[in-house]
mmCIF file of N, CA and C in Angstrom:
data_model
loop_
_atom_site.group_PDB
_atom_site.id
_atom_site.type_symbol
_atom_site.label_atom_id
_atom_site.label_comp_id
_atom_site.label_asym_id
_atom_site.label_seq_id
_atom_site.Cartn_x
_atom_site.Cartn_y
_atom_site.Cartn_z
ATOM 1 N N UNK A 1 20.673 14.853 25.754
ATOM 2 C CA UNK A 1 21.087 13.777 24.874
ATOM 3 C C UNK A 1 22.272 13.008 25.451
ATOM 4 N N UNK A 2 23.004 13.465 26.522
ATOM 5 C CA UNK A 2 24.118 12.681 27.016
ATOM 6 C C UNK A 2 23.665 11.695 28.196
ATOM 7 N N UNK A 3 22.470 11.617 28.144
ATOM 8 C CA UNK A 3 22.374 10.402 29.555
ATOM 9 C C UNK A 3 21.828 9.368 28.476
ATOM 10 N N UNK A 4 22.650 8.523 29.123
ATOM 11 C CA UNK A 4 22.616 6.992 28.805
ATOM 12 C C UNK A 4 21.317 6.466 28.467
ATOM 13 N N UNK A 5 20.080 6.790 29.405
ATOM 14 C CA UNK A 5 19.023 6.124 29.052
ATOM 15 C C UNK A 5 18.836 6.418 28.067
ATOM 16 N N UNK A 6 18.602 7.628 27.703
ATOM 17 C CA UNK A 6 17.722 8.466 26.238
ATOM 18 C C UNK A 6 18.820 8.163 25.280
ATOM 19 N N UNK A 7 19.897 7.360 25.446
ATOM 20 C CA UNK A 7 20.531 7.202 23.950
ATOM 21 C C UNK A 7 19.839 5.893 23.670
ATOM 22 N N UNK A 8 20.019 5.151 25.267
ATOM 23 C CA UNK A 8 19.367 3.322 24.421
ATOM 24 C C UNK A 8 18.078 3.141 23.805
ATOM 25 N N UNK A 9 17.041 4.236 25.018
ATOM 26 C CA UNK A 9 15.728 4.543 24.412
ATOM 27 C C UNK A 9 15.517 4.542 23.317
ATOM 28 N N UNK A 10 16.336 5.468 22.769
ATOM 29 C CA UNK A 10 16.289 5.929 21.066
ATOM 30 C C UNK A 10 16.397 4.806 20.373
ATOM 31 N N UNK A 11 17.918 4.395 20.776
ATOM 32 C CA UNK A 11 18.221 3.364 19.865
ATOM 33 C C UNK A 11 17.181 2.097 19.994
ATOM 34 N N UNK A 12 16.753 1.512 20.829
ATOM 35 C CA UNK A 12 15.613 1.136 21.006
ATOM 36 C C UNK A 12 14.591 1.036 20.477
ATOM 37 N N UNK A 13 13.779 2.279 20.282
ATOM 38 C CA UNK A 13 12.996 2.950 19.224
ATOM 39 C C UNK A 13 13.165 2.616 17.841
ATOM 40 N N UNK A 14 14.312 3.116 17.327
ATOM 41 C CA UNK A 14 14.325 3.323 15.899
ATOM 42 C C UNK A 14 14.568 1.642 15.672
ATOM 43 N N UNK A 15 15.293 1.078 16.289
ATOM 44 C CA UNK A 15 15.294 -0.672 15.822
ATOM 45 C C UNK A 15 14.234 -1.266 15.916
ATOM 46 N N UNK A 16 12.836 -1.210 16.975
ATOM 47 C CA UNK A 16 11.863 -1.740 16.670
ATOM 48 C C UNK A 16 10.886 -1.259 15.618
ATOM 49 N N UNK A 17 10.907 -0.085 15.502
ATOM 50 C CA UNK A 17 10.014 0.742 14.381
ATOM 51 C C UNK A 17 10.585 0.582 12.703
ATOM 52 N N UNK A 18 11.889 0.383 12.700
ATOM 53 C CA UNK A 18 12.234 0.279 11.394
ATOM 54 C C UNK A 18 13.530 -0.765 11.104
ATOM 55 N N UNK A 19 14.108 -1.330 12.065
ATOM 56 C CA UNK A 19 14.686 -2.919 11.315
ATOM 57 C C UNK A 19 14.928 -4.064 11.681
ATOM 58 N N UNK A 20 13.331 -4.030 12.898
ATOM 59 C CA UNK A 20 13.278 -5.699 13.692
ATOM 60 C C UNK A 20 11.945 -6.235 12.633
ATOM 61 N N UNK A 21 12.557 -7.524 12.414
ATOM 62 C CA UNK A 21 11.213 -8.178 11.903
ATOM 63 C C UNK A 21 9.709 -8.024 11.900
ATOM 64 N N UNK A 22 9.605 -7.598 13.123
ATOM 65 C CA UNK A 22 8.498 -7.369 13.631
ATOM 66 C C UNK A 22 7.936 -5.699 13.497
ATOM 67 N N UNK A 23 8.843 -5.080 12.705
ATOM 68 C CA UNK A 23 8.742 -3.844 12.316
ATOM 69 C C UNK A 23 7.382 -3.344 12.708
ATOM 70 N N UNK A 24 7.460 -1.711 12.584
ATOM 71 C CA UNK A 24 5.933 -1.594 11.539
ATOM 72 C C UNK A 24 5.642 -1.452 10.929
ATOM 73 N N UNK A 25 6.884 -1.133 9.584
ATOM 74 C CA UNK A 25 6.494 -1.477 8.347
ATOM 75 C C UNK A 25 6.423 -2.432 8.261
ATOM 76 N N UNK A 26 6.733 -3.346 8.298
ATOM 77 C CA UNK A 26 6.534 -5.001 7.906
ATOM 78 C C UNK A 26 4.685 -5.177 8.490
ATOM 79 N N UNK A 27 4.515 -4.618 9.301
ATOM 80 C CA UNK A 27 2.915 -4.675 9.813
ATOM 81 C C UNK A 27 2.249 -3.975 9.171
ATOM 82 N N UNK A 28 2.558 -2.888 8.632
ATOM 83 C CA UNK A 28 1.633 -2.001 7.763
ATOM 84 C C UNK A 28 1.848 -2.746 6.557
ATOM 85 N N UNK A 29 2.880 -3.646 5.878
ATOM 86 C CA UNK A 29 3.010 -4.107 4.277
ATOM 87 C C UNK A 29 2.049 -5.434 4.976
ATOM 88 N N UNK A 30 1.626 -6.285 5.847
ATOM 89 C CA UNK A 30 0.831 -7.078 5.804
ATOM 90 C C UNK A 30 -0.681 -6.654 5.962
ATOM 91 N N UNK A 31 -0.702 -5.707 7.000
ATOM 92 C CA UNK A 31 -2.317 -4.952 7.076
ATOM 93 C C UNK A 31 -2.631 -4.840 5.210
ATOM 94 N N UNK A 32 -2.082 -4.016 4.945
ATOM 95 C CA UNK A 32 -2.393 -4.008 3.321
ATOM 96 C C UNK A 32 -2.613 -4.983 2.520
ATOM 97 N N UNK A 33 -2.020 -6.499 2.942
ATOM 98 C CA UNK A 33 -1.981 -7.848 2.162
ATOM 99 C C UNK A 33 -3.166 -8.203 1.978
ATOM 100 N N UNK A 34 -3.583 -7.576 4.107
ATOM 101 C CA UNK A 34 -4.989 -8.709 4.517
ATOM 102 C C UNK A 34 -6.084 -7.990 3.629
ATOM 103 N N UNK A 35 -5.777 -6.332 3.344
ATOM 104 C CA UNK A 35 -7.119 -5.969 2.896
ATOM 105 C C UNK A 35 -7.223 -6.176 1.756
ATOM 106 N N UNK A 36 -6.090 -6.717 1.001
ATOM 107 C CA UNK A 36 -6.498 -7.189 -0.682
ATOM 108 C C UNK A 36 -6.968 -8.473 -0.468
ATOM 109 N N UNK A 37 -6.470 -9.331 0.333
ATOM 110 C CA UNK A 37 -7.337 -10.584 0.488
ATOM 111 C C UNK A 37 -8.522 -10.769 0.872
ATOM 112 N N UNK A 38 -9.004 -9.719 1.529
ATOM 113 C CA UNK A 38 -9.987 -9.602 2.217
ATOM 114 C C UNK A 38 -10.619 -9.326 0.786
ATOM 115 N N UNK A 39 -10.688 -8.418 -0.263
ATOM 116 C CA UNK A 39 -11.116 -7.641 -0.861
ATOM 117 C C UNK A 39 -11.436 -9.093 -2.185
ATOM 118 N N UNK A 40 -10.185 -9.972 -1.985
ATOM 119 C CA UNK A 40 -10.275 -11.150 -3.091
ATOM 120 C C UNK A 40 -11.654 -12.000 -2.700
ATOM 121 N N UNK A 41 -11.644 -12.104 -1.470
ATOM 122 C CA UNK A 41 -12.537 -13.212 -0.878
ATOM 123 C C UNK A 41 -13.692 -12.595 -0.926
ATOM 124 N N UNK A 42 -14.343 -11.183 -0.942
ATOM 125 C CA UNK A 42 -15.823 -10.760 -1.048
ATOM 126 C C UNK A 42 -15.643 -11.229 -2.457
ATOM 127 N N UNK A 43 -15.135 -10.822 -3.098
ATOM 128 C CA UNK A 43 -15.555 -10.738 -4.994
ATOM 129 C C UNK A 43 -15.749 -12.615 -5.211
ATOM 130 N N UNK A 44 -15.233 -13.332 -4.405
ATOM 131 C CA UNK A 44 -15.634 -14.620 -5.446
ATOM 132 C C UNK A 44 -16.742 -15.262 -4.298
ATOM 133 N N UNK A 45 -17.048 -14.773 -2.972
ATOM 134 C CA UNK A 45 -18.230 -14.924 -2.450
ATOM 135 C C UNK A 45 -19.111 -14.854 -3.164
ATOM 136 N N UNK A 46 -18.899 -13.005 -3.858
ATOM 137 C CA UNK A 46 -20.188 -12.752 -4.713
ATOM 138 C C UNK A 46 -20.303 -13.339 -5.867
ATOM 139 N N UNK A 47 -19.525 -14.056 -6.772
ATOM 140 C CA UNK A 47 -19.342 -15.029 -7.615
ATOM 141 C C UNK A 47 -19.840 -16.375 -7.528
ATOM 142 N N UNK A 48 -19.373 -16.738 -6.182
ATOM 143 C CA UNK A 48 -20.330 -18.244 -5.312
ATOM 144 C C UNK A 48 -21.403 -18.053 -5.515
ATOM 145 N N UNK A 49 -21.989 -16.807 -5.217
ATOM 146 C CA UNK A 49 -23.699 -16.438 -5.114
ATOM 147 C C UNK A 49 -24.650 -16.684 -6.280
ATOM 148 N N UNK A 50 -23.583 -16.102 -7.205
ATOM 149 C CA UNK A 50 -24.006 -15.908 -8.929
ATOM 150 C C UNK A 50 -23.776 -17.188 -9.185
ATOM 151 N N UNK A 51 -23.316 -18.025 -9.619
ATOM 152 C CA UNK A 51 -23.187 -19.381 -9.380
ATOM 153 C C UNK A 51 -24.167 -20.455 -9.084
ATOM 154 N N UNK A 52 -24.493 -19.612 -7.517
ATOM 155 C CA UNK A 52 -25.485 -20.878 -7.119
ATOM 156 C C UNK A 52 -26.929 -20.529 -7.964
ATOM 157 N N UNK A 53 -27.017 -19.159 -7.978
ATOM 158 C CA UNK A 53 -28.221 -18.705 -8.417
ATOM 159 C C UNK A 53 -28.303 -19.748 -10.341
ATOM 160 N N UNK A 54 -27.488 -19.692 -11.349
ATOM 161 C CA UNK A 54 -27.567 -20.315 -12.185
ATOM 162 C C UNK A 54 -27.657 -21.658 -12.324
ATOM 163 N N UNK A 55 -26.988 -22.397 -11.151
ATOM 164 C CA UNK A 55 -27.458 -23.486 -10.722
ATOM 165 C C UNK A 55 -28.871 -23.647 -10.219
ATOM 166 N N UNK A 56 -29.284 -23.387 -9.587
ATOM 167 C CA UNK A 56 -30.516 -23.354 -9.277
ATOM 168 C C UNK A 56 -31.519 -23.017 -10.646
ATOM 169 N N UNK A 57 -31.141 -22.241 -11.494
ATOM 170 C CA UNK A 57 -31.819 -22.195 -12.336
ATOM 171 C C UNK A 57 -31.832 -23.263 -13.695
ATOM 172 N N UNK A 58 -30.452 -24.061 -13.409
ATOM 173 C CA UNK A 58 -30.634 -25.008 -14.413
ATOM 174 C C UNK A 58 -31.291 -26.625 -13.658
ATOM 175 N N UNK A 59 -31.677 -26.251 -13.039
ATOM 176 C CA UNK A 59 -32.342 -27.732 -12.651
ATOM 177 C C UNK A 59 -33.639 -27.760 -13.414
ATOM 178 N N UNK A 60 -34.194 -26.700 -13.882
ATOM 179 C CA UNK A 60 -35.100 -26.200 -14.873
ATOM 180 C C UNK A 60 -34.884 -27.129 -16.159
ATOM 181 N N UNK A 61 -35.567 -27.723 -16.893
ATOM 182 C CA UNK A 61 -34.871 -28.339 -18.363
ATOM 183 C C UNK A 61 -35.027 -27.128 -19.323
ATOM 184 N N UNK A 62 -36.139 -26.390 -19.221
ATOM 185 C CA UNK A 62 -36.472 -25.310 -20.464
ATOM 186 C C UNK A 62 -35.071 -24.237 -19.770
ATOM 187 N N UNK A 63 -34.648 -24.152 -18.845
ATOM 188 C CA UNK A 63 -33.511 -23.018 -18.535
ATOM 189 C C UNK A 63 -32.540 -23.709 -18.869
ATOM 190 N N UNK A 64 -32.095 -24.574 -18.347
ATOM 191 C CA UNK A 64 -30.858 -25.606 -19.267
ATOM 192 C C UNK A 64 -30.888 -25.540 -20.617
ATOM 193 N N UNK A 65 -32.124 -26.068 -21.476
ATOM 194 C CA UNK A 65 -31.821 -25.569 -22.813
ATOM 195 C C UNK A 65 -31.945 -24.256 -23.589
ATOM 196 N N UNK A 66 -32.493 -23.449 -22.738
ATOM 197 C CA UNK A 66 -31.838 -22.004 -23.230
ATOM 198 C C UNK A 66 -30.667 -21.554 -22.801
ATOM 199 N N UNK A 67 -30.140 -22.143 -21.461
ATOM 200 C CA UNK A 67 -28.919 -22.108 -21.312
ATOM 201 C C UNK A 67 -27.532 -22.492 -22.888
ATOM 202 N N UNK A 68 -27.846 -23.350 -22.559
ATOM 203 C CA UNK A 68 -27.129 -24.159 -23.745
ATOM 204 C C UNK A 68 -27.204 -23.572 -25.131
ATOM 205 N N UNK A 69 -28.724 -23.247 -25.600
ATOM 206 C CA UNK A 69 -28.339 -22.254 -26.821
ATOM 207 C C UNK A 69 -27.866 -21.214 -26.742
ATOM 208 N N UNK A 70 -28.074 -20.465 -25.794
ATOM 209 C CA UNK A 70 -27.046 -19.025 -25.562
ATOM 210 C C UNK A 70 -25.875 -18.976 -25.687
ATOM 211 N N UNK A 71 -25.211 -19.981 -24.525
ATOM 212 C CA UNK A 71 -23.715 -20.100 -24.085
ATOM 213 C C UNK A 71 -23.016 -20.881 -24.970
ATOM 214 N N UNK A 72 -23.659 -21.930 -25.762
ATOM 215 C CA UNK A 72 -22.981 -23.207 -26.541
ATOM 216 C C UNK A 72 -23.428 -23.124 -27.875
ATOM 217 N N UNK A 73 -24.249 -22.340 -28.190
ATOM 218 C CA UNK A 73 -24.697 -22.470 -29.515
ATOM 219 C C UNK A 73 -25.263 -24.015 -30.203
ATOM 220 N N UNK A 74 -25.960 -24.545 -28.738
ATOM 221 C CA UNK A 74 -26.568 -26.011 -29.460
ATOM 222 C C UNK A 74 -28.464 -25.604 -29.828
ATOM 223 N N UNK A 75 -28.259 -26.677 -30.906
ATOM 224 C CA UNK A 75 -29.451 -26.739 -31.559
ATOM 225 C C UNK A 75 -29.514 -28.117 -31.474
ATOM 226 N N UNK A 76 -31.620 -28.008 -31.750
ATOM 227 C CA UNK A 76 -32.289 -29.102 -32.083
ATOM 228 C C UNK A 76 -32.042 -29.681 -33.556
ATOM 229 N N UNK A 77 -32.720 -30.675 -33.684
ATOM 230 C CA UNK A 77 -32.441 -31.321 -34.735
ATOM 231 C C UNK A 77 -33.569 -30.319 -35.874
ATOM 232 N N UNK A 78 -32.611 -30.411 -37.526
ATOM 233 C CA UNK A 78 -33.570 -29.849 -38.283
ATOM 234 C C UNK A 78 -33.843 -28.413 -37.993
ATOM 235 N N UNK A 79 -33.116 -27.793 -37.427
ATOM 236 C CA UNK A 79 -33.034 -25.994 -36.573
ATOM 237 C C UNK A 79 -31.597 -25.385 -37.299
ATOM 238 N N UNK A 80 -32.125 -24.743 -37.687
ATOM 239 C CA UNK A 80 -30.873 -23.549 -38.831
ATOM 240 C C UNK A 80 -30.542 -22.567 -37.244
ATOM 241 N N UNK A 81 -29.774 -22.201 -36.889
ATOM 242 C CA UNK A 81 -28.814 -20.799 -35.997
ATOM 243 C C UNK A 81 -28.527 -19.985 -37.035
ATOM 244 N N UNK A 82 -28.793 -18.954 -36.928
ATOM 245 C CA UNK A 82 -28.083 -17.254 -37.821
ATOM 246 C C UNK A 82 -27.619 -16.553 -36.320
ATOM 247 N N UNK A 83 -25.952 -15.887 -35.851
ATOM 248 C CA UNK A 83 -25.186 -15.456 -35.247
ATOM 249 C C UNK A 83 -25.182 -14.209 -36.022
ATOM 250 N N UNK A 84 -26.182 -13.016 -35.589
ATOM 251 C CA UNK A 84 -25.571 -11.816 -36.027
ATOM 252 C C UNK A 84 -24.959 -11.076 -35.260
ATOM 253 N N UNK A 85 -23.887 -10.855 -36.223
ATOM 254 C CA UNK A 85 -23.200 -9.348 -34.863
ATOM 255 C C UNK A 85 -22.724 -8.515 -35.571
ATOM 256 N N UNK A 86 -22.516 -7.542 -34.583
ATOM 257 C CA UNK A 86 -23.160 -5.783 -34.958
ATOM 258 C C UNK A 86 -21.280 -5.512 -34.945
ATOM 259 N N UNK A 87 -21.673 -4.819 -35.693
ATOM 260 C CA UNK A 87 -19.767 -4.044 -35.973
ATOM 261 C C UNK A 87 -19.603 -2.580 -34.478
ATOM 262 N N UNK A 88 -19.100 -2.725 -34.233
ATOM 263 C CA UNK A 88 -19.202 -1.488 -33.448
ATOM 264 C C UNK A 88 -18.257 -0.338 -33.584
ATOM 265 N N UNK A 89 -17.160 -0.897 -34.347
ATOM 266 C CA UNK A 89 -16.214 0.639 -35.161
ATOM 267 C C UNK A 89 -17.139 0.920 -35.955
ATOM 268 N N UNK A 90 -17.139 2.739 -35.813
ATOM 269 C CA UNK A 90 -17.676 3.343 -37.135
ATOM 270 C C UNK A 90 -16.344 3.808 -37.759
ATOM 271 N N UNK A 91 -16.670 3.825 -38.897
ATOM 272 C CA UNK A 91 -15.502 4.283 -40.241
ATOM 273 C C UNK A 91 -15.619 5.622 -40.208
#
């Protein structure tokens, strides 16, 4: 431990590994960033997908207007809607 090199070495060491910018923690807290981003960008890919697929299905007029009564609750003219829904607490 008393020769000169192996002290700068060290010191060397421990300043790039734990308090130069360029750390590796600072590289391991971004590796982790990329894989949540990474992880953001599949989920609304697969969302794009779902998407296009309903698009595609409303170029349909009979899917558009079942669209529309499902999601919007529109009716034809002279057409009564009854909305039942189910309780799901039991007492």
């Amino acid at each position: 431990m008393t020769n000169i090199y192996v002290i700068i070495l060290t010191g060397f060491v421990i300043w790039m590994l734990f308090l130069d910018e360029n750390s590796y923690l600072t590289h391991r807290e971004f590796n982790e960033e990329i894989k949540e981003l990474e992880t953001w960008i599949e989920y609304h890919k697969e969302k794009i997908a779902i998407d296009k697929k309903v698009i595609e299905k409303l170029k349909d007029s009979l899917e558009l207007e079942r669209y529309a009564r499902e999601n919007y609750l529109m009716k034809k003219k002279n057409e009564d809607i009854y909305i039942i829904e189910f309780d799901t607490i039991k007492d």
